[in-house]
Amino acid sequence: LKFSILPPWWRTWWAYTLYVLLILSGMFLYVYVQQRKLRREREVSTRLRDADNLKSTFVSQLEDQVDRATSELRNSVEALTLKNQELEIAQQRASEGEQVKSRFLANMSHELRTPLNAMQGYLKLLAHTGTTTEQDEYLRTVQHSSDSLLAIINDTLDLSRIESGKLLIDEVDFNLLELIENIVELLGPSAYARQLALIRIIPPGIPLHLRGDPLRIRQILTNLIGNAIKFTPHGSICIRVQETRRQAKTVQLGIAISDTGIGISASAIDGLFDAYSRQQSSDLSGVEGTGLGLSICKKLLDLMGGEMEVMSTPGVGSTFEFRLGFKVASRATSPATFPPRIRVGLYDPHPLSRQAWQASLTRMGLEPVTLQSMTETAAQAFHVLIRVLDMREMESPELPARQIGTAAPARLVLAPSENRQTLDRLATLFGCPVLSALVAESAVSDELRKLIPPAAVAPGTHTTEPQPDAPIERSASQQPLILVADDNAINRKLLITLLHQNGYRTREAGSGAELLRLAATVNWDLALVDIHMPGMDGIEAVRRLIAARSGSHPPIIAVSADALPETRANALAAGMLDFLLKPYTEAQLQALLKQYLPTPAPE
């Protein structure tokens, strides 16, 4: 047998052929991979090179941009620094300008008010020297012109202080009724000169003792009422107070001033409170003023948190109403009371005036009974204890004098006049007390109390009568000595004249240094010191005067035409007790002296 031994498959020719092919394939694959790797490395190198080039370009561009931005920022910083420096210079100049403006206002106030004080003071003195009727007319004209000039000065200075933020609002206790009565008494003669009825209506339930700024409220009311008088050719002007809201310790009041004047068109109302746009109208010909008053009123109300509303119909009249909140003050004194159930007959043909006096009589604790005619007044003579008769609309007093007669009950007549001689003549004609219709409510109360028959007072009932302080009598040599320091000789002479007429002794000084020498040589009771004096001013003189005494000293009062609030504050801080603003009236001077000195003895 033949045996053929075959090789294993891995030693066959096709196996060796496969081995060769595998080796060749592996070599080819290796070469291919290496080539591809080299090609990829070359591509990566190229990309890296391009990236480096791009990076270099970007970095170069970025550096250029950073350099440009840095340069621009440096320029901006330099410009901002320059702007800041310019702003600081501008602020410094503005501050200096504000100081210059304040000094200018102070100088303007002083320089304008000082001669005006002398003018008004000597005009009042001249009016009491026995002048003729023609001279009286000239004096009234000059007095009216000086009052108008003072109002313009006050409006201009007040507007400047408000716009510069230097006007401060005070909060003190005051009596609203007394404030309104004082304004009515002040403006009443102007209303009577135009044959206008000036009426105040304050309901009995209105709180009268309040806390606020009476000076600014007086300024607002004086301006509004003064405007109503200017623009009302005939009819009446009514001041009405209403309570709009009340809480525990606060109350909001609405005070309206209504007139029967020429009225305002709807298109003109919006510009009323513009300080620099005065309304132009043919109806305003001959009306004096700057047109600043309403703007000042609006700004004052804004400072005090109030608001104003205007309602007007051309040819019918206007109403200016402002609403303002107050704190209710504690009542310091109780008013004098009447016996209970006292009926008072009231005859007043004017409906608004009748409403006003009904409110006043009710507030006094009386029971007013309205009388429709003079005949009815006589017919009801035994139904009332007192008759209050308003003569406001009566053309001739002789007819009412015959009608009211002399029979009971007692009579009190209110006449549309503020002239004392006219009132005395009417009192003689009527045979009963006659008061001005503008008289304060307290004066009416005092006069009515005198007319109450003793039988009307119930047993055990006592009326509370005010007990005035008895004046301290002194001999002529013991009269209070007042030092007057003022560099203006005219104003110093005027003040000394007024003091002499009121029974005071005086010694005068023309400068602060002279005041110090004078105060060291005499025993003085009070000093009236002007603020602005050459050399040593009044404030420095008072500081040295107080330091020299090193203890208690007589009262010292500042007298100045400078109306800026910081001037008053500096004077009080220096030790002065009060401040008298020029121009002042004799009544203001008397009221101030009465607070600090005993009443001089009659000569």
Coordinates of C-alpha atoms in Angstrom, one line a residue:
L1 CA 0.0 0.0 0.0
K2 CA 1.2 3.4 -0.8
F3 CA 0.6 6.0 1.7
S4 CA 0.8 9.6 0.8
I5 CA 1.3 11.9 3.8
L6 CA -0.2 15.3 3.0
P7 CA 1.3 18.4 4.7
P8 CA -0.9 20.3 7.1
W9 CA -2.8 23.2 5.7
W10 CA -0.6 25.8 7.1
R11 CA 2.3 24.3 5.1
T12 CA 0.6 24.2 1.8
W13 CA 1.4 26.4 -1.1
W14 CA -1.7 28.4 -0.9
A15 CA -1.0 28.9 2.8
Y16 CA 2.4 30.2 1.9
T17 CA 0.9 32.3 -0.8
L18 CA -1.5 33.7 1.8
Y19 CA 1.4 34.4 4.1
V20 CA 3.1 36.4 1.4
L21 CA 0.0 38.3 0.6
L22 CA -0.6 39.1 4.3
I23 CA 3.0 40.3 4.7
L24 CA 2.7 42.4 1.6
S25 CA -0.7 43.8 2.8
G26 CA 0.7 44.5 6.2
M27 CA 3.7 46.4 4.7
F28 CA 1.3 48.3 2.4
L29 CA -1.0 49.1 5.3
Y30 CA 1.9 50.3 7.4
V31 CA 3.2 52.5 4.6
Y32 CA -0.3 53.8 4.0
V33 CA -0.8 54.6 7.7
Q34 CA 2.6 56.3 8.0
Q35 CA 1.9 58.4 4.9
R36 CA -1.5 59.3 6.2
K37 CA 0.0 60.2 9.6
L38 CA 2.6 62.3 7.9
R39 CA 0.0 64.0 5.8
R40 CA -2.2 64.6 8.9
E41 CA 0.8 66.0 10.8
R42 CA 1.6 68.3 7.8
E43 CA -2.1 69.5 7.8
V44 CA -2.0 70.0 11.6
S45 CA 1.2 71.9 11.3
T46 CA -0.3 74.0 8.5
R47 CA -3.4 74.7 10.6
L48 CA -1.2 75.5 13.7
R49 CA 0.8 77.8 11.5
D50 CA -2.3 79.4 10.2
A51 CA -3.7 79.6 13.7
D52 CA -0.5 81.2 14.9
N53 CA -0.7 83.7 12.1
L54 CA -4.3 84.4 12.9
K55 CA -3.5 84.7 16.6
S56 CA -0.7 87.0 15.9
T57 CA -3.0 89.1 13.7
F58 CA -5.8 89.1 16.3
V59 CA -3.4 89.9 19.1
S60 CA -2.0 92.7 17.0
Q61 CA -5.5 94.0 16.2
L62 CA -6.6 93.6 19.8
E63 CA -3.5 95.5 21.0
D64 CA -4.4 98.2 18.5
Q65 CA -8.0 98.3 19.7
V66 CA -6.9 98.3 23.4
D67 CA -4.4 101.1 22.6
R68 CA -7.2 103.1 20.9
A69 CA -9.7 102.4 23.7
T70 CA -7.1 103.3 26.3
S71 CA -6.4 106.5 24.5
E72 CA -10.1 107.3 24.1
L73 CA -10.6 106.5 27.8
R74 CA -7.7 108.6 28.8
N75 CA -9.2 111.5 26.7
S76 CA -12.6 110.9 28.3
V77 CA -11.1 110.8 31.8
E78 CA -9.3 114.0 31.0
A79 CA -12.5 115.6 29.6
L80 CA -14.5 114.4 32.6
T81 CA -11.9 115.8 35.0
L82 CA -12.1 119.0 33.1
K83 CA -15.9 118.9 33.3
N84 CA -15.7 118.2 37.0
Q85 CA -13.4 121.1 37.5
E86 CA -15.7 123.3 35.5
L87 CA -18.6 122.0 37.5
E88 CA -16.8 122.8 40.8
I89 CA -16.0 126.2 39.5
A90 CA -19.7 126.7 38.4
Q91 CA -20.9 125.4 41.8
Q92 CA -18.5 127.8 43.6
R93 CA -19.7 130.6 41.4
A94 CA -23.3 129.7 42.0
S95 CA -22.7 129.6 45.8
E96 CA -21.0 132.9 45.6
G97 CA -23.8 134.2 43.5
E98 CA -26.4 133.0 46.0
Q99 CA -24.4 134.7 48.8
V100 CA -24.3 137.9 46.7
K101 CA -28.0 137.5 46.0
S102 CA -28.7 137.2 49.7
R103 CA -26.5 140.2 50.5
F104 CA -28.2 142.1 47.7
L105 CA -31.7 141.2 49.1
A106 CA -30.6 142.2 52.6
N107 CA -29.2 145.5 51.3
M108 CA -32.2 146.1 49.1
S109 CA -34.5 145.4 52.0
H110 CA -32.6 147.7 54.3
E111 CA -32.0 150.5 51.8
L112 CA -35.7 150.6 50.6
R113 CA -37.4 150.1 53.9
T114 CA -35.3 152.5 55.9
P115 CA -36.4 155.7 54.1
L116 CA -39.9 154.3 53.7
N117 CA -40.1 153.9 57.5
A118 CA -39.3 157.6 57.9
M119 CA -41.8 158.6 55.2
Q120 CA -44.7 156.7 56.7
G121 CA -43.8 157.6 60.3
Y122 CA -43.6 161.4 59.6
L123 CA -46.7 161.3 57.4
K124 CA -48.6 159.9 60.4
L125 CA -47.1 162.6 62.7
L126 CA -47.9 165.3 60.2
A127 CA -51.5 164.1 60.0
H128 CA -52.0 165.1 63.7
T129 CA -50.6 168.6 63.4
G130 CA -53.9 170.4 62.5
T131 CA -53.7 170.3 58.7
T132 CA -56.3 171.8 56.3
T133 CA -58.8 169.7 54.3
E134 CA -56.7 170.1 51.2
Q135 CA -53.5 169.1 53.0
D136 CA -55.3 166.0 54.5
E137 CA -56.1 164.9 50.9
Y138 CA -52.5 165.3 49.9
L139 CA -51.4 163.4 52.9
R140 CA -53.8 160.5 52.2
T141 CA -52.5 160.4 48.6
V142 CA -48.9 160.2 49.7
Q143 CA -49.7 157.7 52.4
H144 CA -51.5 155.5 49.9
S145 CA -48.5 155.7 47.5
S146 CA -46.1 154.7 50.3
D147 CA -48.3 151.8 51.3
S148 CA -48.4 150.7 47.6
L149 CA -44.6 151.0 47.4
L150 CA -44.2 149.0 50.6
A151 CA -46.5 146.2 49.2
I152 CA -44.4 146.1 46.0
I153 CA -41.2 145.8 48.0
N154 CA -42.6 143.1 50.2
D155 CA -43.9 141.1 47.2
T156 CA -40.6 141.3 45.4
L157 CA -38.5 140.3 48.4
D158 CA -40.9 137.5 49.4
L159 CA -40.8 136.0 45.9
S160 CA -37.0 136.1 45.9
R161 CA -36.8 134.4 49.3
I162 CA -39.3 131.7 48.2
E163 CA -37.5 131.0 45.0
S164 CA -34.1 130.8 46.8
G165 CA -35.6 128.5 49.5
K166 CA -34.9 130.9 52.3
L167 CA -38.4 131.4 53.4
L168 CA -39.2 129.3 56.5
I169 CA -42.6 128.4 57.9
D170 CA -43.2 128.8 61.6
E171 CA -45.6 126.9 63.8
V172 CA -47.0 128.9 66.8
D173 CA -50.3 129.2 68.6
F174 CA -52.7 131.9 67.2
N175 CA -56.4 132.8 67.3
L176 CA -57.9 132.7 63.8
L177 CA -60.8 135.0 64.7
E178 CA -58.4 137.7 66.0
L179 CA -56.2 137.3 62.9
I180 CA -59.2 137.8 60.5
E181 CA -60.5 140.7 62.6
N182 CA -57.2 142.5 62.4
I183 CA -57.1 142.1 58.6
V184 CA -60.7 143.4 58.3
E185 CA -59.9 146.3 60.5
L186 CA -56.8 147.1 58.4
L187 CA -58.5 146.8 55.0
G188 CA -61.9 148.1 56.1
P189 CA -61.2 151.7 55.4
S190 CA -60.3 150.9 51.8
A191 CA -63.5 148.9 51.4
Y192 CA -65.6 151.7 52.9
A193 CA -63.9 154.2 50.6
R194 CA -65.3 152.2 47.6
Q195 CA -68.7 151.8 49.4
L196 CA -68.2 148.0 49.7
A197 CA -69.4 145.8 52.5
L198 CA -66.6 143.8 54.1
I199 CA -68.1 140.8 55.9
R200 CA -66.6 137.9 57.8
I201 CA -68.6 134.7 58.5
I202 CA -67.1 132.3 61.0
P203 CA -69.6 129.6 62.2
P204 CA -69.7 129.0 66.0
G205 CA -68.4 125.5 65.8
I206 CA -65.1 126.4 64.0
P207 CA -62.0 125.8 66.2
L208 CA -60.3 129.2 66.6
H209 CA -57.2 128.4 68.6
L210 CA -54.8 126.8 66.1
R211 CA -51.1 126.1 65.5
G212 CA -49.6 127.3 62.3
D213 CA -47.8 130.3 60.8
P214 CA -50.1 133.3 61.4
L215 CA -47.8 135.7 59.6
R216 CA -48.0 133.8 56.3
I217 CA -51.8 133.2 56.7
R218 CA -52.2 136.9 57.3
Q219 CA -50.1 137.6 54.1
I220 CA -52.3 135.3 52.0
L221 CA -55.6 136.7 53.4
T222 CA -54.4 140.3 53.1
N223 CA -53.5 139.8 49.5
L224 CA -56.7 138.0 48.5
I225 CA -59.0 140.5 50.3
G226 CA -57.0 143.4 48.9
N227 CA -57.4 142.1 45.4
A228 CA -61.1 141.6 46.0
I229 CA -61.4 145.3 47.0
K230 CA -59.4 146.4 44.0
F231 CA -61.5 144.5 41.5
T232 CA -64.9 145.1 43.0
P233 CA -66.5 148.4 41.9
H234 CA -69.7 147.8 44.0
G235 CA -71.3 145.2 46.2
S236 CA -69.7 143.2 49.0
I237 CA -66.7 141.1 49.9
C238 CA -67.2 138.1 52.2
I239 CA -64.6 136.1 54.1
R240 CA -66.1 132.7 55.0
V241 CA -64.5 130.0 57.1
Q242 CA -65.7 126.4 56.8
E243 CA -64.5 123.2 58.4
T244 CA -63.7 120.6 55.7
R245 CA -62.2 117.8 57.8
R246 CA -61.4 117.1 61.4
Q247 CA -59.4 114.5 63.3
A248 CA -58.4 114.1 66.9
K249 CA -55.9 116.9 67.1
T250 CA -56.0 118.4 63.6
V251 CA -58.5 120.2 61.5
Q252 CA -58.6 121.3 57.8
L253 CA -60.3 124.6 57.2
G254 CA -61.5 126.1 53.9
I255 CA -61.2 129.9 53.8
A256 CA -63.0 131.5 50.9
I257 CA -62.9 135.2 49.8
S258 CA -65.9 135.9 47.6
D259 CA -66.6 139.2 45.8
T260 CA -69.2 140.7 43.5
G261 CA -66.5 142.2 41.2
I262 CA -65.6 142.1 37.6
G263 CA -64.8 138.4 37.5
I264 CA -62.1 136.5 35.6
S265 CA -62.5 134.7 32.3
A266 CA -61.8 130.9 32.2
S267 CA -58.8 131.4 29.9
A268 CA -57.2 133.8 32.3
I269 CA -57.5 131.7 35.5
D270 CA -54.6 129.4 34.5
G271 CA -52.2 132.2 34.3
L272 CA -53.2 133.9 37.6
F273 CA -50.5 132.3 39.6
D274 CA -47.6 132.9 37.2
A275 CA -45.3 135.4 38.8
Y276 CA -44.0 136.8 35.5
S277 CA -47.3 137.0 33.6
R278 CA -49.7 139.7 34.8
Q279 CA -53.1 139.6 33.2
Q280 CA -53.8 142.4 30.7
S281 CA -57.3 143.6 30.5
S282 CA -59.1 146.9 29.9
D283 CA -60.9 146.2 33.2
L284 CA -57.6 146.5 35.1
S285 CA -56.9 150.1 34.0
G286 CA -55.8 152.1 37.0
V287 CA -55.2 149.0 39.2
E288 CA -51.9 149.2 41.1
G289 CA -49.6 146.3 41.9
T290 CA -47.0 144.0 40.4
G291 CA -49.2 140.9 39.9
L292 CA -46.9 138.9 42.2
G293 CA -49.3 138.6 45.1
L294 CA -51.3 135.6 43.8
S295 CA -48.1 133.8 42.9
I296 CA -46.7 134.3 46.4
C297 CA -49.9 133.1 47.9
K298 CA -49.8 129.9 45.9
K299 CA -46.1 129.3 46.8
L300 CA -46.8 129.9 50.5
L301 CA -49.7 127.4 50.4
D302 CA -47.4 124.9 48.7
L303 CA -44.9 125.3 51.5
M304 CA -47.6 124.9 54.1
G305 CA -49.2 121.9 52.4
G306 CA -52.4 123.7 51.3
E307 CA -54.2 124.2 48.0
M308 CA -56.1 126.9 46.3
E309 CA -59.2 126.9 44.0
V310 CA -60.5 129.7 41.9
M311 CA -64.1 130.0 40.7
S312 CA -65.2 133.1 38.8
T313 CA -67.8 134.4 36.4
P314 CA -67.1 137.5 34.4
G315 CA -69.3 140.4 35.4
V316 CA -70.7 138.4 38.5
G317 CA -67.7 137.9 40.8
S318 CA -64.9 135.6 42.0
T319 CA -64.2 133.3 44.8
F320 CA -60.7 132.4 45.9
E321 CA -60.8 129.5 48.4
F322 CA -57.7 127.9 50.0
R323 CA -57.8 124.8 52.2
L324 CA -55.1 124.3 54.8
G325 CA -54.6 121.9 57.7
F326 CA -53.9 123.1 61.3
K327 CA -53.1 121.5 64.6
V328 CA -55.7 122.4 67.2
A329 CA -54.1 124.3 70.0
S330 CA -55.1 124.1 73.7
R331 CA -57.2 127.0 74.7
A332 CA -55.2 129.3 76.9
T333 CA -58.0 131.5 78.4
S334 CA -61.8 131.2 78.7
P335 CA -63.9 134.0 77.1
A336 CA -66.2 136.1 79.2
T337 CA -69.6 134.5 79.5
F338 CA -73.2 135.9 79.4
P339 CA -76.0 134.9 81.6
P340 CA -78.0 132.0 80.1
R341 CA -80.9 132.5 77.7
I342 CA -80.3 136.2 76.8
R343 CA -82.2 137.0 73.6
V344 CA -80.8 139.6 71.3
G345 CA -82.8 141.2 68.5
L346 CA -80.7 141.5 65.4
Y347 CA -81.8 143.9 62.5
D348 CA -79.5 143.7 59.5
P349 CA -80.9 144.1 56.0
H350 CA -77.8 142.6 54.3
P351 CA -78.2 138.8 54.3
L352 CA -74.5 138.0 54.5
S353 CA -73.9 140.5 57.2
R354 CA -76.9 139.2 59.1
Q355 CA -75.6 135.6 58.9
A356 CA -72.2 136.9 60.1
W357 CA -73.6 138.6 63.2
Q358 CA -75.9 135.6 64.0
A359 CA -72.8 133.4 64.1
S360 CA -70.9 135.9 66.3
L361 CA -73.8 136.4 68.8
T362 CA -74.3 132.6 69.0
R363 CA -70.5 132.1 69.6
M364 CA -70.9 134.7 72.5
G365 CA -73.5 132.5 74.1
L366 CA -76.5 134.7 73.2
E367 CA -79.7 133.8 71.4
P368 CA -80.1 136.0 68.3
V369 CA -83.6 136.8 67.0
T370 CA -83.8 138.1 63.5
L371 CA -85.9 141.4 63.1
Q372 CA -87.3 142.1 59.6
S373 CA -87.7 145.9 59.9
M374 CA -87.2 148.9 62.1
T375 CA -90.9 148.9 62.9
E376 CA -90.7 145.3 63.9
T377 CA -87.8 146.2 66.1
A378 CA -90.0 148.6 68.1
A379 CA -92.9 146.1 68.2
Q380 CA -90.8 143.4 69.6
A381 CA -89.3 145.6 72.3
F382 CA -90.4 143.4 75.1
H383 CA -89.3 140.1 73.5
V384 CA -85.6 140.8 73.6
L385 CA -83.3 142.4 76.1
I386 CA -80.9 144.0 73.6
R387 CA -81.2 145.2 70.0
V388 CA -78.2 145.1 67.6
L389 CA -79.0 147.3 64.6
D390 CA -76.7 147.3 61.6
M391 CA -76.9 150.7 59.7
R392 CA -74.8 149.4 56.8
E393 CA -77.4 150.0 54.0
M394 CA -79.2 153.0 55.4
E395 CA -78.8 156.2 53.4
S396 CA -79.8 158.6 56.2
P397 CA -79.4 158.0 59.9
E398 CA -82.1 160.5 60.9
L399 CA -85.0 158.3 59.9
P400 CA -83.8 155.2 61.9
A401 CA -83.1 157.6 64.8
R402 CA -86.8 158.4 64.9
Q403 CA -87.9 154.9 64.3
I404 CA -85.9 153.1 67.0
G405 CA -86.8 155.7 69.6
T406 CA -85.5 155.7 73.2
A407 CA -87.8 153.0 74.6
A408 CA -86.5 149.6 76.0
P409 CA -84.8 147.4 75.1
A410 CA -81.3 148.6 75.1
R411 CA -79.7 149.3 71.7
L412 CA -76.3 148.8 70.1
V413 CA -75.8 150.3 66.6
L414 CA -73.2 149.1 64.1
A415 CA -72.4 151.8 61.6
P416 CA -70.5 151.5 58.3
S417 CA -67.7 153.9 59.3
E418 CA -64.3 153.7 61.1
N419 CA -64.1 157.4 61.8
R420 CA -64.3 158.0 65.5
Q421 CA -66.0 161.4 65.1
T422 CA -68.7 160.0 62.9
L423 CA -69.4 157.2 65.4
D424 CA -69.6 159.7 68.2
R425 CA -72.0 161.9 66.2
L426 CA -74.2 158.9 65.5
A427 CA -74.1 157.9 69.2
T428 CA -75.4 161.3 70.2
L429 CA -78.1 161.1 67.5
F430 CA -79.3 157.7 68.5
G431 CA -78.8 158.1 72.2
C432 CA -77.0 154.7 72.4
P433 CA -73.6 153.1 71.9
V434 CA -72.4 153.1 68.2
L435 CA -69.6 150.9 67.0
S436 CA -68.0 150.4 63.6
A437 CA -69.4 147.4 61.7
L438 CA -65.7 146.3 61.4
V439 CA -65.3 146.2 65.1
A440 CA -63.8 143.1 66.8
E441 CA -66.2 140.6 68.2
S442 CA -64.7 141.0 71.7
A443 CA -65.6 144.8 71.6
V444 CA -69.2 143.9 70.7
S445 CA -69.3 141.4 73.5
D446 CA -68.0 143.9 76.0
E447 CA -70.5 146.5 74.9
L448 CA -73.4 144.1 75.1
R449 CA -72.5 143.0 78.5
K450 CA -72.8 146.6 79.7
L451 CA -76.3 146.7 78.3
I452 CA -77.7 143.6 80.1
P453 CA -80.2 144.7 82.7
P454 CA -79.2 143.6 86.2
A455 CA -82.6 141.8 86.6
A456 CA -81.7 139.5 83.6
V457 CA -78.9 137.9 85.7
A458 CA -80.2 134.9 87.5
P459 CA -79.3 134.6 91.2
G460 CA -76.0 132.8 91.6
T461 CA -74.9 133.5 88.0
H462 CA -71.7 135.4 87.6
T463 CA -70.3 136.8 84.4
T464 CA -66.6 136.4 83.8
E465 CA -65.2 139.9 83.2
P466 CA -61.7 140.3 81.9
Q467 CA -59.5 142.0 84.5
P468 CA -56.9 144.1 82.8
D469 CA -53.6 144.5 84.6
A470 CA -53.4 147.8 86.4
P471 CA -50.7 150.0 84.9
I472 CA -47.7 150.8 87.1
E473 CA -47.7 154.5 87.7
R474 CA -44.4 156.3 87.8
S475 CA -43.4 159.9 88.2
A476 CA -41.9 161.8 85.2
S477 CA -38.4 161.2 86.5
Q478 CA -39.1 157.5 86.9
Q479 CA -40.4 156.9 83.4
P480 CA -38.7 154.0 81.6
L481 CA -35.5 155.1 79.9
I482 CA -35.0 153.6 76.4
L483 CA -31.8 153.6 74.5
V484 CA -32.2 154.2 70.8
A485 CA -29.3 153.1 68.5
D486 CA -29.6 153.8 64.8
D487 CA -27.1 155.3 62.3
N488 CA -29.9 156.9 60.3
A489 CA -30.6 160.2 62.0
I490 CA -34.1 160.6 60.4
N491 CA -35.3 157.2 61.6
R492 CA -33.7 157.7 65.0
K493 CA -35.5 161.0 65.4
L494 CA -38.8 159.5 64.3
L495 CA -38.5 156.7 66.8
I496 CA -37.5 159.1 69.6
T497 CA -40.5 161.3 68.7
L498 CA -42.9 158.3 69.0
L499 CA -41.4 157.2 72.3
H500 CA -41.7 160.7 73.7
Q501 CA -45.3 160.9 72.6
N502 CA -46.0 157.7 74.5
G503 CA -44.4 158.9 77.7
Y504 CA -40.9 157.3 77.6
R505 CA -37.6 158.9 78.2
T506 CA -34.9 158.3 75.6
R507 CA -31.1 158.5 75.0
E508 CA -29.8 158.1 71.5
A509 CA -26.7 156.6 69.9
G510 CA -25.6 156.7 66.3
S511 CA -23.3 153.6 66.2
G512 CA -22.6 150.4 68.1
A513 CA -19.6 151.8 69.8
E514 CA -21.6 154.9 71.0
L515 CA -24.3 152.5 72.3
L516 CA -21.7 150.7 74.4
R517 CA -20.4 153.9 75.9
L518 CA -23.9 155.2 76.6
A519 CA -25.1 151.9 78.2
A520 CA -22.2 152.0 80.6
T521 CA -23.1 155.5 81.9
V522 CA -26.9 155.4 82.4
N523 CA -29.4 153.1 84.1
W524 CA -31.6 152.1 81.2
D525 CA -34.8 149.9 81.0
L526 CA -34.8 148.8 77.4
A527 CA -32.8 149.2 74.2
L528 CA -33.9 149.5 70.6
V529 CA -30.9 148.6 68.4
D530 CA -30.6 148.8 64.7
I531 CA -28.9 145.8 63.1
H532 CA -27.0 147.4 60.2
M533 CA -24.7 150.2 61.5
P534 CA -21.3 151.2 60.1
G535 CA -18.2 150.0 62.0
M536 CA -19.7 147.9 64.8
D537 CA -23.1 146.6 63.8
G538 CA -26.0 146.1 66.2
I539 CA -25.5 142.3 66.6
E540 CA -21.8 142.7 67.7
A541 CA -22.7 145.7 69.9
V542 CA -25.4 143.7 71.7
R543 CA -23.0 140.7 72.2
R544 CA -20.4 143.0 73.8
L545 CA -23.1 144.8 75.8
I546 CA -24.4 141.5 77.2
A547 CA -20.9 140.2 77.9
A548 CA -20.0 143.4 79.7
R549 CA -22.9 143.0 82.2
S550 CA -22.0 139.3 82.8
G551 CA -25.5 138.7 84.2
S552 CA -29.1 139.8 83.8
H553 CA -29.7 142.7 81.5
P554 CA -32.7 144.9 80.5
P555 CA -34.6 143.7 77.4
I556 CA -33.0 144.5 74.0
I557 CA -35.1 144.6 70.8
A558 CA -33.7 144.6 67.3
V559 CA -35.0 147.2 64.9
S560 CA -34.2 146.7 61.2
A561 CA -35.4 147.1 57.7
D562 CA -33.7 143.8 56.8
A563 CA -36.6 141.3 56.3
L564 CA -34.4 138.2 55.7
P565 CA -35.1 135.4 58.2
E566 CA -31.4 134.8 58.9
T567 CA -31.1 138.4 60.1
R568 CA -33.9 137.8 62.6
A569 CA -32.3 134.5 63.7
N570 CA -28.9 136.1 64.2
A571 CA -30.4 138.9 66.2
L572 CA -32.3 136.5 68.5
A573 CA -29.2 134.3 68.8
A574 CA -27.1 137.3 69.9
G575 CA -29.4 137.8 72.9
M576 CA -32.1 140.2 71.6
L577 CA -35.6 139.3 72.8
D578 CA -37.7 140.5 69.8
F579 CA -37.5 142.0 66.4
L580 CA -39.3 145.1 65.1
L581 CA -39.3 145.3 61.3
K582 CA -39.3 148.7 59.5
P583 CA -41.5 150.2 58.5
Y584 CA -43.6 149.8 61.6
T585 CA -46.7 151.6 62.9
E586 CA -47.0 153.3 66.2
A587 CA -49.5 150.6 67.3
Q588 CA -46.9 147.9 66.6
L589 CA -44.3 149.8 68.6
Q590 CA -46.7 150.3 71.5
A591 CA -47.7 146.6 71.6
L592 CA -44.0 145.6 71.6
L593 CA -43.1 148.0 74.4
K594 CA -46.1 146.9 76.4
Q595 CA -44.7 143.4 76.6
Y596 CA -41.4 144.4 78.2
L597 CA -42.0 147.7 80.0
P598 CA -44.5 149.1 82.5
T599 CA -47.1 151.6 81.2
P600 CA -45.7 155.2 81.5
A601 CA -47.6 157.5 83.9
P602 CA -49.7 160.3 82.2
E603 CA -48.0 163.6 82.2

